[in-house]
Short mmCIF file of N, CA, C and O in Angstrom, two decimals:
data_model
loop_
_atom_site.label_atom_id
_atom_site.label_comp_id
_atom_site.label_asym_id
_atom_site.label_seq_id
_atom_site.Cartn_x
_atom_site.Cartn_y
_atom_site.Cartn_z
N UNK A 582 -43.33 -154.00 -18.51
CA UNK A 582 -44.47 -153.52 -17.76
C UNK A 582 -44.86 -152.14 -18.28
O UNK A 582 -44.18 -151.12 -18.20
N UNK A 583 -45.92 -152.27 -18.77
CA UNK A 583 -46.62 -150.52 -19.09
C UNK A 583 -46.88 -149.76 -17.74
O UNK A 583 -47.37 -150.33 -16.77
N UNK A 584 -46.52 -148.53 -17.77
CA UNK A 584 -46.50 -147.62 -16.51
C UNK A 584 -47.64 -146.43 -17.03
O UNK A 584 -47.14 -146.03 -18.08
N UNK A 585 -48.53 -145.91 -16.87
CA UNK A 585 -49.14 -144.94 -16.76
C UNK A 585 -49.58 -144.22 -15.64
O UNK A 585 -50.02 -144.76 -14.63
N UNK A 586 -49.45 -142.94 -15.81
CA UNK A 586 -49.47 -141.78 -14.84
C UNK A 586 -50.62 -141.03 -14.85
O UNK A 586 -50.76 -140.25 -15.78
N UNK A 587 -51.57 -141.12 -13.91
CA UNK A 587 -52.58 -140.46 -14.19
C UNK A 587 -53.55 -140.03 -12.28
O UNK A 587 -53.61 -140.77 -11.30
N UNK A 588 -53.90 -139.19 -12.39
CA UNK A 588 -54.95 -138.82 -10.89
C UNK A 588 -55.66 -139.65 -10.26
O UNK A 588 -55.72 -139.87 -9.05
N UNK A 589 -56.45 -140.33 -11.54
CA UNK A 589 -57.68 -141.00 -10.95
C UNK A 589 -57.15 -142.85 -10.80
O UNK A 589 -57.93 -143.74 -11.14
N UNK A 590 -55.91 -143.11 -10.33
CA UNK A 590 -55.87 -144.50 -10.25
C UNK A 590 -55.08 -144.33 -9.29
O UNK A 590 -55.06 -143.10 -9.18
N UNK A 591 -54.16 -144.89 -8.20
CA UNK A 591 -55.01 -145.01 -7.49
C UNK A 591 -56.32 -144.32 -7.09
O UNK A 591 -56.15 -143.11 -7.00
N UNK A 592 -57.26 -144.62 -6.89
CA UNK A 592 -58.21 -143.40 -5.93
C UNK A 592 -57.96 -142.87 -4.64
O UNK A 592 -58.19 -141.70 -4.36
N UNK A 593 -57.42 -143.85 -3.70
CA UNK A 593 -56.89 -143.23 -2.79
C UNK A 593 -55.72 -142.79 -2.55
O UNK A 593 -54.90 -143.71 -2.58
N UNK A 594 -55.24 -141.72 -2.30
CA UNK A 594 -53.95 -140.52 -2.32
C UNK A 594 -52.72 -141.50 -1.28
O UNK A 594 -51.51 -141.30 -1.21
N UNK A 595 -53.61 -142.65 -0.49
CA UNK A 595 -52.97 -143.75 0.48
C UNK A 595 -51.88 -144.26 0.22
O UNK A 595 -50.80 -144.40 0.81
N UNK A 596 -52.52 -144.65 -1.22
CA UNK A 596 -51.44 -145.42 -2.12
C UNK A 596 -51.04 -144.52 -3.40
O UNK A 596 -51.69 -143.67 -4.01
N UNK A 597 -49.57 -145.08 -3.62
CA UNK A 597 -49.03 -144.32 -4.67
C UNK A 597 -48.90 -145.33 -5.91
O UNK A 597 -48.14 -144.88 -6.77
N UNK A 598 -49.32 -146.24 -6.14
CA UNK A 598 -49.42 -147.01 -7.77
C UNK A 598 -50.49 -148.13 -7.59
O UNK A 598 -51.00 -148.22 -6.47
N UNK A 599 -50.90 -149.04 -8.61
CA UNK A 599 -51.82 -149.49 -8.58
C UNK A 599 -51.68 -150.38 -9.28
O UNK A 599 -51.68 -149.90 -10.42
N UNK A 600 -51.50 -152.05 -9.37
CA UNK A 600 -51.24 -152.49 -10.54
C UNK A 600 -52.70 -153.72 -11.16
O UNK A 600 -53.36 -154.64 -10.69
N UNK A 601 -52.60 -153.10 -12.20
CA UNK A 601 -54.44 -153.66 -12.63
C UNK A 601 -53.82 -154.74 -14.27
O UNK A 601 -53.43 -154.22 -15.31
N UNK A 602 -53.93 -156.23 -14.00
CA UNK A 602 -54.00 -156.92 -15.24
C UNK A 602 -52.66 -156.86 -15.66
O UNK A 602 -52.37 -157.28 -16.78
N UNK A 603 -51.75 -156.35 -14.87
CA UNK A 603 -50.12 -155.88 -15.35
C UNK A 603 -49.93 -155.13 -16.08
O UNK A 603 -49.05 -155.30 -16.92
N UNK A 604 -50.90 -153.68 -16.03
CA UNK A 604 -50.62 -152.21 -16.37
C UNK A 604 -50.44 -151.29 -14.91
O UNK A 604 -51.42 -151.17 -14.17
N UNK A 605 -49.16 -150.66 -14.55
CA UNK A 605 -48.89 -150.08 -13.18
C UNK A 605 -49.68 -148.48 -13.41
O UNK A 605 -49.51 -147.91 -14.49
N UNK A 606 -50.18 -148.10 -12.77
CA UNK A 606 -50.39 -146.97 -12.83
C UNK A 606 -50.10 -146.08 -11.66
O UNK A 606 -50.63 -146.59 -10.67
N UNK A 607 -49.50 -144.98 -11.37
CA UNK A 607 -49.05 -144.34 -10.50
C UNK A 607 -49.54 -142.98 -10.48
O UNK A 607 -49.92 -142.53 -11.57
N UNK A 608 -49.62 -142.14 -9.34
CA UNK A 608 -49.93 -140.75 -9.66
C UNK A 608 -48.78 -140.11 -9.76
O UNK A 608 -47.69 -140.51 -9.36
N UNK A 609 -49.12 -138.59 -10.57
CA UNK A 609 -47.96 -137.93 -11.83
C UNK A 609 -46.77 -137.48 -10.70
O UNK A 609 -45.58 -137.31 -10.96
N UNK A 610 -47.09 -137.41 -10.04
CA UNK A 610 -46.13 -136.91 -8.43
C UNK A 610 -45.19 -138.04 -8.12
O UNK A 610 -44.00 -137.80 -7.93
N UNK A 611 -45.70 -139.35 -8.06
CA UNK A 611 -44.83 -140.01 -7.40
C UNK A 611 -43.33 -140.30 -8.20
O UNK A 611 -43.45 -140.11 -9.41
N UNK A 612 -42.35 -140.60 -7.91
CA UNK A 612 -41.17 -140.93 -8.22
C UNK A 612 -41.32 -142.55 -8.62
O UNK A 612 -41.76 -143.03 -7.58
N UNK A 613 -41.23 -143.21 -9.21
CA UNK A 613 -41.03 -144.73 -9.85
C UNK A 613 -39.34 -145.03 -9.64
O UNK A 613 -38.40 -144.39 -10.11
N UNK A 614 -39.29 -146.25 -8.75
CA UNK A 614 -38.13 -146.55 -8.49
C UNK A 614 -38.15 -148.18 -8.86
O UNK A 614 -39.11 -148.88 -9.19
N UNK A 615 -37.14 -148.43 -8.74
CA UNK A 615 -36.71 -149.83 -9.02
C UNK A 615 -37.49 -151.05 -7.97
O UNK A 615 -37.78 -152.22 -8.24
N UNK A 616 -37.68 -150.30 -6.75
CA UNK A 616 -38.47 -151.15 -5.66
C UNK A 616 -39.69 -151.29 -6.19
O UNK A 616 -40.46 -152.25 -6.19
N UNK A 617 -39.77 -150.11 -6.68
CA UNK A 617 -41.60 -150.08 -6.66
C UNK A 617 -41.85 -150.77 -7.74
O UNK A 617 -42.68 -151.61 -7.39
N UNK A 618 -41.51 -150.99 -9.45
CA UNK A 618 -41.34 -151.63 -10.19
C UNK A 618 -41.10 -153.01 -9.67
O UNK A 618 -41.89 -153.79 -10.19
N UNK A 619 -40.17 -153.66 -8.69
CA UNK A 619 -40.05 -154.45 -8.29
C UNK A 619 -41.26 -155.19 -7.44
O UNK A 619 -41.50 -156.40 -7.34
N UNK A 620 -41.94 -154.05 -6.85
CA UNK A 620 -42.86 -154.68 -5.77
C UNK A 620 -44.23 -155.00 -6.70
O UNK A 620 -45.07 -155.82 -6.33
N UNK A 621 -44.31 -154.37 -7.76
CA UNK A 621 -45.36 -154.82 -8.67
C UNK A 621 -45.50 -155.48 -9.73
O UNK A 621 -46.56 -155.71 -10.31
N UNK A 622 -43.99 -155.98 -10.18
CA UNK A 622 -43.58 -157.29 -10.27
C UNK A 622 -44.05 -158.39 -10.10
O UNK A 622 -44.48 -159.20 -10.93
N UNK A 623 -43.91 -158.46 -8.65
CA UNK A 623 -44.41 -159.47 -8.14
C UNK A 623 -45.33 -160.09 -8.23
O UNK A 623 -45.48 -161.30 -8.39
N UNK A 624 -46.37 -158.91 -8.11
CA UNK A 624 -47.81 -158.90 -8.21
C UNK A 624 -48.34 -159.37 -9.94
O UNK A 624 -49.32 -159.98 -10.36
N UNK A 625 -47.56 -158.95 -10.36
CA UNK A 625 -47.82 -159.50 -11.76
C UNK A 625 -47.76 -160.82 -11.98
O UNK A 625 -48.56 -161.47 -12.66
N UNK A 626 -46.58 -161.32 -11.28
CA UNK A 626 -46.32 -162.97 -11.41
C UNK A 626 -47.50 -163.52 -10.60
O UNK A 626 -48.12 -164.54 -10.90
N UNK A 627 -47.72 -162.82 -9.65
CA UNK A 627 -48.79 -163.44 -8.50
C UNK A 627 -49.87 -163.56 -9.76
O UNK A 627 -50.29 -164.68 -10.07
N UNK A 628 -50.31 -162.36 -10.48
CA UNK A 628 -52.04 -162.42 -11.25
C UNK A 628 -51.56 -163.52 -12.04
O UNK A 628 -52.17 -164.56 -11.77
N UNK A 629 -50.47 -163.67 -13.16
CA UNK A 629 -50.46 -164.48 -14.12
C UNK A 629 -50.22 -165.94 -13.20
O UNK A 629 -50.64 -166.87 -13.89
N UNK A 630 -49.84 -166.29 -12.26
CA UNK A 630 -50.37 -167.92 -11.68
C UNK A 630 -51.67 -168.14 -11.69
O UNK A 630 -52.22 -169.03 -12.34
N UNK A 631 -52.17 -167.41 -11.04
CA UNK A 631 -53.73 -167.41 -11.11
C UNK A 631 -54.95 -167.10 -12.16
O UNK A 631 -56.13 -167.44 -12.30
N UNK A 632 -53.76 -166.08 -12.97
CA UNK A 632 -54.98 -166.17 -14.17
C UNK A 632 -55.78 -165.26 -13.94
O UNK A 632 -56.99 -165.48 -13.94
N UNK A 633 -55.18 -163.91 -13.67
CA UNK A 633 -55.47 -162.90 -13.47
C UNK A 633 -56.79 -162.79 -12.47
O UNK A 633 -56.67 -162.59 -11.27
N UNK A 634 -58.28 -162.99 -13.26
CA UNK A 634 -59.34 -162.84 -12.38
C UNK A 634 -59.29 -163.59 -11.25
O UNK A 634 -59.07 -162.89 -10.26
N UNK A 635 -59.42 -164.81 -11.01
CA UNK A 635 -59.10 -165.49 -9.18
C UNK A 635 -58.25 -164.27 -8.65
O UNK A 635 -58.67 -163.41 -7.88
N UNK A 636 -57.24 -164.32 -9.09
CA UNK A 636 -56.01 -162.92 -8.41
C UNK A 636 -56.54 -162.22 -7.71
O UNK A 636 -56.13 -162.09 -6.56
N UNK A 637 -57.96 -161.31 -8.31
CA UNK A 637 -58.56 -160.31 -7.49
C UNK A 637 -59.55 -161.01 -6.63
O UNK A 637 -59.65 -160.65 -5.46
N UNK A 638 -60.31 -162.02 -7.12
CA UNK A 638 -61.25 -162.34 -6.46
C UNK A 638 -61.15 -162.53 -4.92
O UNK A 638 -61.81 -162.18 -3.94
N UNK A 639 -59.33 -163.69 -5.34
CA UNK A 639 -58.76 -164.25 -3.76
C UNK A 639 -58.43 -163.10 -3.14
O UNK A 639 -58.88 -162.97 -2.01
N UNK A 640 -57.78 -162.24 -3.56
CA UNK A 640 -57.33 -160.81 -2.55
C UNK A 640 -58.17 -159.92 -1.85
O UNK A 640 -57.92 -159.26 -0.85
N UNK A 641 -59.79 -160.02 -2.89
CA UNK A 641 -60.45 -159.27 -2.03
C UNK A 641 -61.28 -160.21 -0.82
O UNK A 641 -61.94 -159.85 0.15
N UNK A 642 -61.04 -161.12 -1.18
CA UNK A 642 -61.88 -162.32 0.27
C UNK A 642 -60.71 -162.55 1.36
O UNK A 642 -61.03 -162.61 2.55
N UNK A 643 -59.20 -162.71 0.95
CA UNK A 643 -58.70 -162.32 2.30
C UNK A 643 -58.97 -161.38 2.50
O UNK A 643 -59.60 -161.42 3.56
N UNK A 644 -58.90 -160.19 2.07
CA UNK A 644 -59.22 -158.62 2.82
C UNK A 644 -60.37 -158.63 3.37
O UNK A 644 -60.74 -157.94 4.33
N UNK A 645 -60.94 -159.37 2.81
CA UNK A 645 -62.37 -159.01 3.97
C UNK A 645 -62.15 -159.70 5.42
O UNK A 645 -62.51 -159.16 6.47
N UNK A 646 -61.39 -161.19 5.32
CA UNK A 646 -61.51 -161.80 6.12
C UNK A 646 -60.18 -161.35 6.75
O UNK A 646 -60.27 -161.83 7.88
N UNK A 647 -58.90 -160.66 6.67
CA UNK A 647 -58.22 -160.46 7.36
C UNK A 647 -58.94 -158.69 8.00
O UNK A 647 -58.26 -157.95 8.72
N UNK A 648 -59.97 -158.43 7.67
CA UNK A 648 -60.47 -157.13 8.58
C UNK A 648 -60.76 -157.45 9.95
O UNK A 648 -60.63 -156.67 10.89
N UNK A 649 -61.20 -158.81 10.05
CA UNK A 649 -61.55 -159.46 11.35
C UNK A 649 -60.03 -159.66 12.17
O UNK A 649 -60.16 -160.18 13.28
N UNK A 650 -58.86 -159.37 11.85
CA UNK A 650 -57.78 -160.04 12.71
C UNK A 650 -57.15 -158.65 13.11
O UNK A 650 -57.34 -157.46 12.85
N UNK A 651 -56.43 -159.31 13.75
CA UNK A 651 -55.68 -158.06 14.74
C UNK A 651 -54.67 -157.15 13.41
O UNK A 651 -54.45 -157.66 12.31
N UNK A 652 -54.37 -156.30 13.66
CA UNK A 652 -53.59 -155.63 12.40
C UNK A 652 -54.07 -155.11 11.22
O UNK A 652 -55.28 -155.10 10.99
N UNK A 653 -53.15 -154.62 10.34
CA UNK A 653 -53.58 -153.89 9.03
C UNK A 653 -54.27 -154.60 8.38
O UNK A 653 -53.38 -155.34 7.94
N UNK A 654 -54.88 -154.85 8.08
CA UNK A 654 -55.83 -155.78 7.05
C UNK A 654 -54.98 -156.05 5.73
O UNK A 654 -54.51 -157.17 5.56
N UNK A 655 -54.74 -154.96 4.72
CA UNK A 655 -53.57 -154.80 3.69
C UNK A 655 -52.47 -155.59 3.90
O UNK A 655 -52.36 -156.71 3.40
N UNK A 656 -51.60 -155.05 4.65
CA UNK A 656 -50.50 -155.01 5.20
C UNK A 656 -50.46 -157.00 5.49
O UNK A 656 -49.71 -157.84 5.00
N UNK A 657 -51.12 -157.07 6.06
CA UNK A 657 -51.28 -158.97 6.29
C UNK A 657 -52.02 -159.75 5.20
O UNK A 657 -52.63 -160.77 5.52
N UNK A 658 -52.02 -159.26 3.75
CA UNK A 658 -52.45 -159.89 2.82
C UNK A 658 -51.05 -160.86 2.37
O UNK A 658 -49.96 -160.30 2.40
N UNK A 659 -51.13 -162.33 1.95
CA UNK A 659 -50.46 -162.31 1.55
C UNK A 659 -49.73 -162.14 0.28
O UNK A 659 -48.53 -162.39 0.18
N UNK A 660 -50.58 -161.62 -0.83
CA UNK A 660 -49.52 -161.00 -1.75
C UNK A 660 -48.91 -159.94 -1.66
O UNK A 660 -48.04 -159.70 -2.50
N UNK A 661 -49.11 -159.22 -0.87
CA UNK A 661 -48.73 -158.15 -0.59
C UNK A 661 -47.23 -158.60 0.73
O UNK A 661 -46.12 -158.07 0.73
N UNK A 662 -47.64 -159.53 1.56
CA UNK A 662 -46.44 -160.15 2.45
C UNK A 662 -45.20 -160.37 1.65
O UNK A 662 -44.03 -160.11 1.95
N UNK A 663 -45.83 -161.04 0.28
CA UNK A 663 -44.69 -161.60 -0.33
C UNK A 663 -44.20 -160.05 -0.94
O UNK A 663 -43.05 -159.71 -0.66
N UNK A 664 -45.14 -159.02 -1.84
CA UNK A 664 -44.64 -158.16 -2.26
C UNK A 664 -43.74 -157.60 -1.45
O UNK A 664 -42.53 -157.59 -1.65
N UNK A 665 -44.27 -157.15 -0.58
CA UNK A 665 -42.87 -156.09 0.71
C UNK A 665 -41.90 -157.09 0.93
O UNK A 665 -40.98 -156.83 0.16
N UNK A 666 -41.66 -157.98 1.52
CA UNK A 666 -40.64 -158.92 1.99
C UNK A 666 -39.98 -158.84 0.94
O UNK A 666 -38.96 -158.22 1.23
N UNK A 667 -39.96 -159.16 -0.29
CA UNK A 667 -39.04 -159.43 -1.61
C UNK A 667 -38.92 -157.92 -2.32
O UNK A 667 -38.02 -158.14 -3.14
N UNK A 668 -39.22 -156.77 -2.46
CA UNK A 668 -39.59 -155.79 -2.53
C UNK A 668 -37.93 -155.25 -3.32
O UNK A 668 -37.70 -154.69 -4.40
N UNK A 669 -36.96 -155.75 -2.12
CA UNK A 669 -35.51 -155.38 -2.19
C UNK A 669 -34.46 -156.18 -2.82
O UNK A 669 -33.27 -155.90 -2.90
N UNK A 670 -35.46 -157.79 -3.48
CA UNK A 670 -34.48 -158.47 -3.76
C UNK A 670 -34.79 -158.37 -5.31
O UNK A 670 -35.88 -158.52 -5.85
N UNK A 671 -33.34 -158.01 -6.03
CA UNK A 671 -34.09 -157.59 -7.34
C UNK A 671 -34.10 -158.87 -8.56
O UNK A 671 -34.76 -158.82 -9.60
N UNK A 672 -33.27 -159.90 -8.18
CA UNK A 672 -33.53 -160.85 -8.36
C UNK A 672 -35.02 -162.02 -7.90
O UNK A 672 -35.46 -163.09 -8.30
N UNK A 673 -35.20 -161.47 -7.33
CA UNK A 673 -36.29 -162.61 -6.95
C UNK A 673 -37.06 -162.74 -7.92
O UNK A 673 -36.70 -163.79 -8.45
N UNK A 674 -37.74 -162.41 -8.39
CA UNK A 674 -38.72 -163.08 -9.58
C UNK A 674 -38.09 -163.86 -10.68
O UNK A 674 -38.72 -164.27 -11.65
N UNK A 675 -36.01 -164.17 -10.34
CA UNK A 675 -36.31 -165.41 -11.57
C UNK A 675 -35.98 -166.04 -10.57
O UNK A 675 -36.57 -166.94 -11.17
N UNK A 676 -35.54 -166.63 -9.35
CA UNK A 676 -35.95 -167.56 -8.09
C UNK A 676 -37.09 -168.24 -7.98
O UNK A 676 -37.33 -169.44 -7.94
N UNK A 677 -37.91 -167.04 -7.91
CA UNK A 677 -39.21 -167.37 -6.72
C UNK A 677 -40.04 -168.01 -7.64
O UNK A 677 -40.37 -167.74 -8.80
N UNK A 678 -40.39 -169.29 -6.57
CA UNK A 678 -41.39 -170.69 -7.43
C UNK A 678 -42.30 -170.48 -7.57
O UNK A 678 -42.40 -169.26 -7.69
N UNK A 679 -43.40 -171.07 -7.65
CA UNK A 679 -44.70 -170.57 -8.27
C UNK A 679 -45.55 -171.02 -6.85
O UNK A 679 -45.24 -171.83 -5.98
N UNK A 680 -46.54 -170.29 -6.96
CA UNK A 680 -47.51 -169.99 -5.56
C UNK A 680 -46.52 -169.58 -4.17
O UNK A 680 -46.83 -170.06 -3.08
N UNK A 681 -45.70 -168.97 -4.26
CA UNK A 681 -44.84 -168.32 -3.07
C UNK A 681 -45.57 -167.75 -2.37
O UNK A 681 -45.26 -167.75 -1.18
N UNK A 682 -46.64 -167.15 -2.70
CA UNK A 682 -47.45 -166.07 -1.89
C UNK A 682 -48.40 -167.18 -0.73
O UNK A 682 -48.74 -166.51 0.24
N UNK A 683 -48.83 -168.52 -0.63
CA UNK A 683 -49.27 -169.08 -0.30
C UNK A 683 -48.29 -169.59 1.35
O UNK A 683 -48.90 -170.24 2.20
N UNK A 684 -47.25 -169.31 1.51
CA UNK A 684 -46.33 -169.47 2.46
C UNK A 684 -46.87 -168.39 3.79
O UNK A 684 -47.08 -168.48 4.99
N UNK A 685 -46.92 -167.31 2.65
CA UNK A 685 -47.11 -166.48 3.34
C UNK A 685 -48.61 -165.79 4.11
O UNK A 685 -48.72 -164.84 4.89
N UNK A 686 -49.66 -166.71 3.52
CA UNK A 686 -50.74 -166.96 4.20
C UNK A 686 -51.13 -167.59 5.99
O UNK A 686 -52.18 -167.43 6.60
N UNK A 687 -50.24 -168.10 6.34
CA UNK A 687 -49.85 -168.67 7.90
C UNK A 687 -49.90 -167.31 8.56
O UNK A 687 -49.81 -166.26 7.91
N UNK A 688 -50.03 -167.36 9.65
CA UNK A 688 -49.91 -166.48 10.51
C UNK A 688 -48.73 -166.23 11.21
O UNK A 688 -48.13 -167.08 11.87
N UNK A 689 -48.29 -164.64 11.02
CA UNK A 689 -47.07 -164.38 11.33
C UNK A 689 -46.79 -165.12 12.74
O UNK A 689 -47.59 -165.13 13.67
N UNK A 690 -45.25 -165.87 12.76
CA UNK A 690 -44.98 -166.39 13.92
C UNK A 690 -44.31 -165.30 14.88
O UNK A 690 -43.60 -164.35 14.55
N UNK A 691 -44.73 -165.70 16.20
CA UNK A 691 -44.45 -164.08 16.79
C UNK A 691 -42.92 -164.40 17.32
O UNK A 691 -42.67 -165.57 17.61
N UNK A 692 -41.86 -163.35 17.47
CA UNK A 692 -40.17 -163.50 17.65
C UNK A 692 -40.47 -163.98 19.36
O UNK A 692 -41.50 -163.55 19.89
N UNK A 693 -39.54 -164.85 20.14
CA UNK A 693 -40.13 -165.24 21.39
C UNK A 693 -39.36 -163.99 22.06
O UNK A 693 -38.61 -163.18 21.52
N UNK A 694 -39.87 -164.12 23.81
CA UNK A 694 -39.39 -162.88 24.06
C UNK A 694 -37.79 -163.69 24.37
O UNK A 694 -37.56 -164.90 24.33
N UNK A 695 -36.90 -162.64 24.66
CA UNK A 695 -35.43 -163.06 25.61
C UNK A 695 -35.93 -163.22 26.49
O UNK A 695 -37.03 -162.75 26.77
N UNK A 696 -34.96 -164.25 27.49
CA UNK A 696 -35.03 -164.64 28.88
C UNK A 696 -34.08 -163.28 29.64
O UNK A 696 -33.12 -162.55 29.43
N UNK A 697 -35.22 -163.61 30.75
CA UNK A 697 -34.93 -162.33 31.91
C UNK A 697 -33.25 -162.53 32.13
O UNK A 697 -32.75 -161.59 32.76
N UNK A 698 -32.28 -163.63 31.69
CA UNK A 698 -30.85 -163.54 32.26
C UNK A 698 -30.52 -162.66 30.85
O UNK A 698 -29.99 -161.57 31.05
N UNK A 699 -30.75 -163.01 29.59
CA UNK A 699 -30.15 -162.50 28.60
C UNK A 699 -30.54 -160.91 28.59
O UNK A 699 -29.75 -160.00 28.30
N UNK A 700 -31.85 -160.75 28.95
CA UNK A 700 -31.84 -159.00 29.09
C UNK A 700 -31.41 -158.21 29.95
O UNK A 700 -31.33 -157.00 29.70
N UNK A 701 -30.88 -158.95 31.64
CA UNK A 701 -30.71 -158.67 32.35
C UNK A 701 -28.67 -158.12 31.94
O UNK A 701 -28.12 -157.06 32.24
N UNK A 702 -28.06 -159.36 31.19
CA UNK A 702 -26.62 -158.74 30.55
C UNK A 702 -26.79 -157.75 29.66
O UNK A 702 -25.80 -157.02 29.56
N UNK A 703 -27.68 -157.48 28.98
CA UNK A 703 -27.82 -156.09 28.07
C UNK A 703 -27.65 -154.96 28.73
O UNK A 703 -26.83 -154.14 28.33
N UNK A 704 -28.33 -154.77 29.75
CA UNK A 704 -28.81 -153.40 30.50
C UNK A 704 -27.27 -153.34 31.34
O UNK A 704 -26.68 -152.27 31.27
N UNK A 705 -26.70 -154.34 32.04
CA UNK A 705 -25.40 -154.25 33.09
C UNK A 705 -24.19 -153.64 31.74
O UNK A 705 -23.02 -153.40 32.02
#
């Protein structure tokens, strides 16, 4: 992976790297770690399934359409689901099958709550 360091990529100060066509670019400040290499990784395998251009096309039409839902818009993309979730596993990209990110398009299932007896032994 080529890494370049430069001001003007990201544009927003939000984010600290940027990965365009599978060149990472980061600003000169940030620290490059193994996660972060890792988390854009991913993203690389994600563009090359797709063939780079769809890659962006599909990411920016969920983003539009996840602006309408409850939550981060970003944050509930799913390449980006798959990026963070796997983020730590440094193996995963010779695992992970092809269209993985598509799993992660469903809507997060929500954890159910505990029953009032099981919270009720926590607190005693």
């Amino acid at each position: 992976m080529i890494i370049i360091r430069t001001k003007y990529l990201p544009p927003s100060r939000n984010y600290t790297a940027i990965n365009l066509f599978g060149v990472f670019f980061v600003h000169p400040d940030v620290r490059v770690t193994k996660r972060l290499i890792n988390h854009e990784s991913i993203h690389t395998a994600q563009m090359r399934e797709l063939l780079y251009l769809p890659f962006y096309i599909f990411y920016l039409l969920e983003w539009v359409i996840r602006l309408f839902f409850k939550g981060d818009a970003y944050f509930n993309l799913s390449f980006e689901r798959e990026a963070y979730d796997n983020e730590y596993d440094y193996h995963y990209l010779e695992n992970r099958k092809h269209y993985a990110w598509i799993k992660y398009m469903r809507k997060k299932k929500r954890k159910k709550k505990p029953k009032k007896k099981f919270l009720r032994k926590m607190i005693n």
